[in-house]
Amino acid sequence: MKKYIAITLILISSKSWSQISIGKTENSGIPVNNSVSVEFGNATGGSKGIVLPWVTSATAVVGTAPTPQPALGTIIFDSSVQKVMYRRILNNNTIWADLSAGAKTPASPSLPDTNTDDPSAKVLVGGTPATDTTRGVFVLADTNKAMILPRVSSISDIINPSAGMMVYVTGTANGTGTNSNQLAVFNGIEWSFWTQP
């Protein structure tokens, strides 16, 4: 009996490294390679995206000391301006960059629910919960792994997108042009597209 208890305690208290895949049609549950911590959907032909956390405003996320600042790379949906924003450095200043630039602002803004959130609640992938202080809902703490966004051939494959949705367009027709291999974000009325030349 002591042997079983000891093995159980070792398994429970051991640190584990894992990779996650969500929404793949294959039953493997394993991402495409070892450089991936989280993979959403199949390599092609998806029809779903991920919906980013809605916040009342980007400035509310920043908070004041001693609250830790949002990590660089944090992505949110700012419901006060109906824009997808991400945290980055520009000219030695930390800013919220607008990923919805150029998109029309919805006439009637989408409203987040009024439920109160637990500010300390989060899902942590690849980190140590006891020591990780990164703020966020879904924190990828691996220093050598990346997340693969849901991939769609065209934004028209997503029947009813939600404000704050993000996908990677792999096809040659995004519904508004002929570009492929681009990031697409939805602000509740219109898609914005980002490519790297």
Tab-separated table of C-alpha atoms in Angstrom:
chain	number	residue	atom	x	y	z
A	1	MET	CA	0.000	0.000	0.000
A	2	LYS	CA	2.856	2.386	0.851
A	3	LYS	CA	4.268	1.725	-2.614
A	4	TYR	CA	1.040	2.868	-4.313
A	5	ILE	CA	0.761	5.955	-2.117
A	6	ALA	CA	4.382	6.902	-2.832
A	7	ILE	CA	3.924	6.481	-6.601
A	8	THR	CA	0.707	8.501	-6.520
A	9	LEU	CA	2.362	11.328	-4.556
A	10	ILE	CA	5.323	11.400	-6.949
A	11	LEU	CA	3.006	11.601	-9.949
A	12	ILE	CA	0.875	14.325	-8.403
A	13	SER	CA	3.793	16.466	-7.237
A	14	SER	CA	5.998	16.067	-10.314
A	15	LYS	CA	6.263	18.909	-12.770
A	16	SER	CA	4.936	17.951	-16.186
A	17	TRP	CA	5.666	19.378	-19.609
A	18	SER	CA	2.835	19.101	-22.036
A	19	GLN	CA	1.615	20.087	-25.434
A	20	ILE	CA	-2.041	20.663	-26.221
A	21	SER	CA	-4.101	20.532	-29.369
A	22	ILE	CA	-7.697	21.726	-29.396
A	23	GLY	CA	-10.266	21.070	-32.106
A	24	LYS	CA	-8.235	18.726	-34.303
A	25	THR	CA	-10.159	16.027	-36.135
A	26	GLU	CA	-7.356	13.525	-35.602
A	27	ASN	CA	-7.493	11.798	-32.237
A	28	SER	CA	-3.782	12.250	-31.514
A	29	GLY	CA	-4.225	15.416	-29.451
A	30	ILE	CA	-0.582	16.185	-30.191
A	31	PRO	CA	0.538	19.396	-31.921
A	32	VAL	CA	2.328	19.341	-35.257
A	33	ASN	CA	5.845	19.441	-33.699
A	34	ASN	CA	7.819	19.986	-30.491
A	35	SER	CA	8.026	23.764	-31.010
A	36	VAL	CA	4.289	24.142	-30.360
A	37	SER	CA	2.696	24.459	-26.920
A	38	VAL	CA	-0.911	24.927	-28.112
A	39	GLU	CA	-2.381	24.189	-31.533
A	40	PHE	CA	-5.950	25.096	-32.458
A	41	GLY	CA	-7.631	23.000	-35.159
A	42	ASN	CA	-6.307	21.272	-38.246
A	43	ALA	CA	-3.677	22.606	-40.639
A	44	THR	CA	-6.351	23.604	-43.176
A	45	GLY	CA	-10.092	23.774	-43.651
A	46	GLY	CA	-11.231	25.030	-40.269
A	47	SER	CA	-14.371	27.054	-39.664
A	48	LYS	CA	-13.792	28.354	-36.132
A	49	GLY	CA	-11.547	30.930	-34.500
A	50	ILE	CA	-10.554	31.841	-30.987
A	51	VAL	CA	-12.337	34.692	-29.215
A	52	LEU	CA	-9.983	36.909	-27.258
A	53	PRO	CA	-10.710	38.053	-23.710
A	54	TRP	CA	-13.035	41.063	-23.625
A	55	VAL	CA	-11.930	43.867	-21.337
A	56	THR	CA	-13.688	47.115	-20.455
A	57	SER	CA	-10.670	49.058	-21.749
A	58	ALA	CA	-7.003	48.464	-22.506
A	59	THR	CA	-6.041	50.989	-19.837
A	60	ALA	CA	-7.987	49.002	-17.217
A	61	VAL	CA	-5.783	45.984	-17.959
A	62	VAL	CA	-2.618	47.957	-17.230
A	63	GLY	CA	-3.587	48.706	-13.633
A	64	THR	CA	-1.348	50.452	-11.109
A	65	ALA	CA	1.554	49.315	-8.939
A	66	PRO	CA	2.006	46.840	-7.325
A	67	THR	CA	-0.123	45.031	-9.930
A	68	PRO	CA	2.200	43.504	-12.543
A	69	GLN	CA	1.961	45.077	-15.992
A	70	PRO	CA	0.549	42.961	-18.846
A	71	ALA	CA	3.251	40.922	-20.554
A	72	LEU	CA	4.446	41.967	-23.986
A	73	GLY	CA	2.450	40.031	-26.567
A	74	THR	CA	-0.782	40.157	-24.530
A	75	ILE	CA	-3.762	40.247	-26.924
A	76	ILE	CA	-7.203	41.552	-25.876
A	77	PHE	CA	-10.510	42.785	-27.275
A	78	ASP	CA	-11.068	46.321	-25.941
A	79	SER	CA	-14.868	46.595	-25.781
A	80	SER	CA	-14.782	50.371	-25.165
A	81	VAL	CA	-13.425	51.029	-28.681
A	82	GLN	CA	-14.338	47.680	-30.326
A	83	LYS	CA	-10.735	46.891	-31.275
A	84	VAL	CA	-8.353	43.970	-31.004
A	85	MET	CA	-5.185	45.238	-29.301
A	86	TYR	CA	-1.820	43.745	-28.429
A	87	ARG	CA	0.917	44.861	-26.038
A	88	ARG	CA	4.248	45.759	-27.657
A	89	ILE	CA	7.208	48.125	-27.569
A	90	LEU	CA	7.424	50.995	-30.053
A	91	ASN	CA	10.251	53.566	-29.867
A	92	ASN	CA	11.193	52.385	-26.354
A	93	ASN	CA	7.606	52.869	-25.117
A	94	THR	CA	5.229	50.070	-24.164
A	95	ILE	CA	1.931	50.593	-25.998
A	96	TRP	CA	-1.305	48.882	-26.978
A	97	ALA	CA	-1.102	48.429	-30.768
A	98	ASP	CA	-4.355	48.371	-32.747
A	99	LEU	CA	-4.854	45.191	-34.796
A	100	SER	CA	-8.265	46.443	-35.994
A	101	ALA	CA	-6.759	49.477	-37.727
A	102	GLY	CA	-8.784	50.532	-40.743
A	103	ALA	CA	-11.884	48.537	-39.811
A	104	LYS	CA	-15.215	50.284	-39.337
A	105	THR	CA	-16.378	50.713	-35.760
A	106	PRO	CA	-19.656	48.872	-35.114
A	107	ALA	CA	-22.699	51.187	-34.895
A	108	SER	CA	-24.005	49.308	-31.870
A	109	PRO	CA	-21.042	48.008	-29.910
A	110	SER	CA	-20.939	44.463	-28.645
A	111	LEU	CA	-21.227	44.449	-24.878
A	112	PRO	CA	-19.324	42.092	-22.603
A	113	ASP	CA	-21.207	40.178	-19.944
A	114	THR	CA	-21.509	41.796	-16.532
A	115	ASN	CA	-20.212	38.832	-14.553
A	116	THR	CA	-17.386	39.549	-12.125
A	117	ASP	CA	-14.111	37.782	-12.893
A	118	ASP	CA	-11.617	36.383	-10.425
A	119	PRO	CA	-8.483	38.394	-11.296
A	120	SER	CA	-6.175	35.610	-10.123
A	121	ALA	CA	-7.830	32.863	-12.204
A	122	LYS	CA	-5.889	31.684	-15.256
A	123	VAL	CA	-4.873	28.680	-17.310
A	124	LEU	CA	-1.097	28.317	-17.401
A	125	VAL	CA	0.579	26.184	-20.075
A	126	GLY	CA	4.276	25.421	-19.706
A	127	GLY	CA	4.981	27.298	-16.499
A	128	THR	CA	5.119	26.813	-12.757
A	129	PRO	CA	1.849	27.950	-11.137
A	130	ALA	CA	3.459	28.598	-7.761
A	131	THR	CA	5.934	31.139	-9.165
A	132	ASP	CA	4.339	32.502	-12.360
A	133	THR	CA	2.948	36.017	-11.843
A	134	THR	CA	2.005	36.721	-15.472
A	135	ARG	CA	-1.490	38.211	-15.664
A	136	GLY	CA	-3.901	36.707	-18.165
A	137	VAL	CA	-6.737	34.290	-18.779
A	138	PHE	CA	-4.719	31.845	-20.889
A	139	VAL	CA	-0.961	32.208	-20.333
A	140	LEU	CA	1.581	30.399	-22.499
A	141	ALA	CA	4.716	30.439	-20.350
A	142	ASP	CA	7.001	28.265	-22.486
A	143	THR	CA	10.147	30.116	-23.497
A	144	ASN	CA	10.789	27.913	-26.530
A	145	LYS	CA	7.320	27.041	-27.839
A	146	ALA	CA	4.627	28.917	-29.774
A	147	MET	CA	0.856	28.855	-30.254
A	148	ILE	CA	-0.708	27.994	-33.615
A	149	LEU	CA	-3.910	29.938	-34.277
A	150	PRO	CA	-7.021	28.302	-35.747
A	151	ARG	CA	-6.514	28.098	-39.523
A	152	VAL	CA	-9.231	28.734	-42.094
A	153	SER	CA	-9.123	28.714	-45.880
A	154	SER	CA	-11.342	31.804	-45.968
A	155	ILE	CA	-13.063	34.048	-43.438
A	156	SER	CA	-16.305	33.240	-45.244
A	157	ASP	CA	-15.989	29.721	-43.762
A	158	ILE	CA	-16.821	31.250	-40.358
A	159	ILE	CA	-20.606	31.568	-40.421
A	160	ASN	CA	-21.183	33.876	-37.441
A	161	PRO	CA	-17.910	35.386	-36.150
A	162	SER	CA	-17.831	36.965	-32.695
A	163	ALA	CA	-16.252	40.306	-31.843
A	164	GLY	CA	-12.665	39.693	-30.775
A	165	MET	CA	-12.253	36.592	-32.972
A	166	MET	CA	-8.817	35.789	-34.383
A	167	VAL	CA	-7.801	33.272	-37.093
A	168	TYR	CA	-4.981	32.588	-39.531
A	169	VAL	CA	-6.129	32.577	-43.175
A	170	THR	CA	-4.315	29.916	-45.222
A	171	GLY	CA	-6.345	30.051	-48.438
A	172	THR	CA	-6.014	32.393	-51.370
A	173	ALA	CA	-9.463	33.947	-50.921
A	174	ASN	CA	-10.072	35.706	-47.613
A	175	GLY	CA	-13.478	36.958	-48.634
A	176	THR	CA	-12.228	40.452	-49.426
A	177	GLY	CA	-9.107	39.896	-51.519
A	178	THR	CA	-6.655	37.381	-52.818
A	179	ASN	CA	-3.974	37.322	-50.117
A	180	SER	CA	-3.076	34.169	-48.258
A	181	ASN	CA	-1.126	33.432	-45.099
A	182	GLN	CA	-2.378	36.301	-42.996
A	183	LEU	CA	-3.678	37.033	-39.527
A	184	ALA	CA	-7.342	38.082	-39.435
A	185	VAL	CA	-9.130	39.752	-36.496
A	186	PHE	CA	-12.837	40.599	-36.237
A	187	ASN	CA	-14.095	43.688	-34.365
A	188	GLY	CA	-17.798	42.804	-34.466
A	189	ILE	CA	-18.531	44.271	-37.905
A	190	GLU	CA	-15.454	43.931	-40.094
A	191	TRP	CA	-12.317	41.815	-40.485
A	192	SER	CA	-8.812	43.342	-40.445
A	193	PHE	CA	-5.932	41.484	-42.101
A	194	TRP	CA	-2.249	41.458	-41.264
A	195	THR	CA	0.560	40.056	-43.401
A	196	GLN	CA	4.296	40.122	-43.030
A	197	PRO	CA	6.057	41.081	-46.291
